[in-house]
Amino acid sequence: MAKNDANWGVDTRLAHGGNDPRDFHGFVNPPVVHASTVLYPNAGAMASRAQKYTYGTRGTPTTDALASAIDALEGSAGTIVVPSGLAAVTIPLLAFAAAGDHVLIVDSVYHPTRHFADTMLTRLGVEIEYYDPRIGAGIAALMKPNTRIVFTESPASNTFELQDIPAIAKAARARGAVVMMDNTWATPLYFKPLDHGVDISIHAATKYPAGHSDVLLGTVSANETHWKQLHEGFVTLGCCSGPDDVYQVLRGLRTMGVRLEHHRKSALDIAGWLEGQPGVAQVLHPALPSHPDHALWKRDFSGSSGVFSIVLAGGGQKEQHAFLDALKLFGLGYSWGGYESLAVAVFLGDRTVAKGPYAGPLIRLQIGLETVEDLKADLLEGLKAAASA
Ligand SMILES: *Cc1c(COP(=O)(O)O)cnc(C)c1O
């Protein structure tokens, strides 16, 4: 029996959502169930399929605990747990798109999402169109009779434009399209997609929920209207996740609130400080008053996470690489949401609409849990190296 209470505050949901200790001898955490086969008491039970658990791919007490904890955060009717954040993007797209459909995707989307749309979805006969992240209610003009899905991500991957999700969702729903949102940046703690008109909320749980750069997992949560079809797609594809990874993410969720608050504070401090540094043309962080979409962020979001980008003042790849190579605390590597700071060069070559112009090369920073002054000192070394490149 899941132990969720609609009246609980978000920190209580993080601490107690999902499993009820009384269901398993009082142990505080749920069992890690390693399973393919589930036994039935008799042939009749097997024929009726009425038993709660029937086979490992279809769910276990471990996956139920995480899904139920996520439902409590998202306000969703159901959540599927899948092997990566990318699978959390591809599975709902496959569950809802059919040959002949038109799918609108934000141009500033996470690059592998675009790759999936341009290759596999296109091959399956789905027409893909990219739209400006700042389109807002103007998306109505792009809707066609066969527009089946509007895929959003806000803020934008790497460039952090904000989308007017309520306006987009309203226009999409009026034409009967399913609204999906990759909400990995904000997590349900800082933005609850379903409260803003989104039908399907997507998370790379690899990032903040896992929190330690050692687990890959994704979650997809749907409202009542779309849950059945999402779940059917999930079961059909057989994209279930390993119990140890699922358990690690539930474990991470218990401390996500305090970690995220630390990421939020440190990143905002560093972003504001970077705005005043010579060699920095622009800081792309939606919680900064200087951000062009700051008002939208303030209207819809209750917090900001630890990932943002900076634009160097002029130069090109030489300056960008000099900056990155001078860093000692910031690791050079993909992903984010772990305890350690990371930096990557931003690639905008795939964009058709949201490509700038920017004054110089972009670098994306993930601010970890280290001492802020140490991170600033490291970034100063990067800026010095870029200036003398
Ligand atoms: C990282 C990320 C993903 C993919 O997650 P993986 O677990 O690495 O596959 C999807 N969307 C966004 C916005 C991400 O940042």
Coordinates of N, CA, C and O in Angstrom, one line a residue, residues 158-160 271 274-275 277-285 308-316 319-320 323 344 346 348 356-365 383 386:
N158 N 20.7 23.9 -22.7 CA 21.9 24.7 -23.0 C 21.7 26.2 -23.2 O 22.6 27.0 -22.9
T159 N 20.6 26.7 -23.8 CA 20.5 28.1 -24.0 C 19.4 28.8 -23.1 O 19.3 30.0 -23.0
F160 N 18.6 28.0 -22.4 CA 17.8 28.4 -21.3 C 16.7 29.4 -21.6 O 16.2 30.2 -20.7
A271 N 26.2 32.5 -10.8 CA 25.7 33.2 -12.0 C 25.7 34.7 -11.9 O 26.1 35.4 -12.8
L274 N 29.2 35.9 -12.0 CA 29.8 35.8 -13.4 C 29.4 37.0 -14.3 O 30.1 37.4 -15.1
E275 N 28.2 37.5 -14.0 CA 27.7 38.6 -14.8 C 28.6 39.9 -14.7 O 28.7 40.7 -15.6
Q277 N 31.9 39.7 -14.3 CA 33.3 39.4 -14.6 C 33.7 39.8 -16.1 O 32.9 39.5 -17.0
P278 N 34.9 40.4 -16.2 CA 35.3 40.7 -17.6 C 35.5 39.4 -18.4 O 35.9 38.4 -17.8
G279 N 35.2 39.4 -19.6 CA 35.3 38.2 -20.4 C 34.0 37.5 -20.6 O 33.9 36.5 -21.4
V280 N 33.0 37.8 -19.8 CA 31.7 37.2 -19.8 C 30.7 38.2 -20.5 O 30.4 39.2 -20.0
A281 N 30.2 37.8 -21.7 CA 29.2 38.7 -22.4 C 27.8 38.6 -21.8 O 27.1 39.6 -21.8
Q282 N 27.4 37.4 -21.4 CA 26.1 37.1 -21.0 C 26.0 35.9 -20.1 O 26.8 34.9 -20.3
V283 N 25.1 35.9 -19.1 CA 24.9 34.7 -18.3 C 23.4 34.2 -18.6 O 22.5 35.0 -18.4
L284 N 23.3 33.0 -19.1 CA 21.9 32.5 -19.5 C 21.4 31.7 -18.3 O 21.5 30.5 -18.3
H285 N 20.8 32.4 -17.4 CA 20.2 31.8 -16.2 C 18.8 32.4 -15.9 O 18.8 33.6 -15.6
F308 N 23.3 26.2 -15.9 CA 23.1 27.4 -16.7 C 24.3 27.5 -17.6 O 25.2 26.8 -17.5
S309 N 24.2 28.5 -18.5 CA 25.3 28.7 -19.5 C 25.9 30.1 -19.4 O 25.2 31.0 -19.0
I310 N 27.1 30.3 -19.9 CA 27.7 31.6 -20.0 C 28.1 31.8 -21.5 O 28.4 30.8 -22.2
V311 N 28.1 33.0 -21.9 CA 28.5 33.4 -23.3 C 29.8 34.2 -23.1 O 29.8 35.2 -22.4
L312 N 30.9 33.7 -23.7 CA 32.2 34.4 -23.5 C 32.1 35.6 -24.4 O 31.4 35.7 -25.5
A313 N 32.8 36.7 -24.0 CA 32.8 37.9 -24.8 C 33.7 37.8 -26.0 O 34.9 38.1 -25.9
G314 N 33.2 37.4 -27.1 CA 34.0 37.2 -28.3 C 34.8 35.9 -28.4 O 34.8 35.1 -27.4
G315 N 35.5 35.8 -29.5 CA 36.3 34.6 -29.6 C 35.5 33.4 -30.2 O 34.4 33.6 -30.6
G316 N 36.2 32.3 -30.3 CA 35.6 31.1 -30.9 C 36.0 29.9 -30.1 O 36.2 29.9 -28.9
E319 N 39.1 30.0 -27.7 CA 38.9 30.6 -26.4 C 38.0 29.6 -25.5 O 38.3 29.5 -24.3
Q320 N 37.1 29.0 -26.1 CA 36.2 28.1 -25.4 C 37.0 26.9 -24.9 O 36.9 26.5 -23.7
F323 N 39.3 28.0 -22.0 CA 38.5 28.1 -20.7 C 38.4 26.7 -20.1 O 38.7 26.5 -18.9
V344 N 30.7 21.9 -20.0 CA 30.8 21.4 -21.4 C 30.7 22.6 -22.4 O 30.1 23.6 -22.1
V346 N 29.0 24.2 -25.5 CA 27.7 24.1 -26.1 C 27.7 24.1 -27.6 O 28.4 24.9 -28.2
L348 N 25.5 24.4 -31.0 CA 24.2 24.9 -31.5 C 24.0 24.6 -33.0 O 23.0 25.1 -33.6
G356 N 20.6 31.9 -31.7 CA 21.3 33.2 -31.3 C 20.9 34.4 -32.1 O 19.7 34.4 -32.5
P357 N 21.7 35.4 -32.4 CA 23.1 35.4 -32.2 C 23.6 35.5 -30.8 O 23.0 36.1 -30.0
Y358 N 24.8 35.0 -30.5 CA 25.5 35.2 -29.3 C 26.9 35.9 -29.6 O 27.5 35.7 -30.6
A359 N 27.3 36.6 -28.6 CA 28.5 37.4 -28.7 C 29.8 36.6 -28.8 O 30.8 37.0 -29.4
G360 N 29.7 35.3 -28.3 CA 30.9 34.5 -28.4 C 30.5 33.0 -28.1 O 29.3 32.7 -28.1
P361 N 31.4 32.1 -27.9 CA 31.1 30.7 -27.6 C 30.4 30.5 -26.3 O 30.6 31.3 -25.4
L362 N 29.6 29.5 -26.2 CA 28.8 29.2 -25.0 C 29.4 28.0 -24.2 O 29.9 27.1 -24.8
I363 N 29.4 28.1 -22.9 CA 29.8 27.0 -22.0 C 28.7 26.8 -21.0 O 28.2 27.7 -20.4
R364 N 28.3 25.5 -20.9 CA 27.3 25.1 -19.9 C 28.0 24.7 -18.6 O 28.9 23.9 -18.7
L365 N 27.5 25.2 -17.5 CA 28.0 24.9 -16.2 C 27.0 24.1 -15.4 O 25.8 24.5 -15.3
L383 N 38.5 32.0 -17.2 CA 38.3 33.3 -17.9 C 39.7 33.8 -18.3 O 39.8 34.4 -19.3
A386 N 41.0 32.0 -21.3 CA 40.2 32.4 -22.5 C 40.7 33.8 -23.0 O 40.9 34.0 -24.2

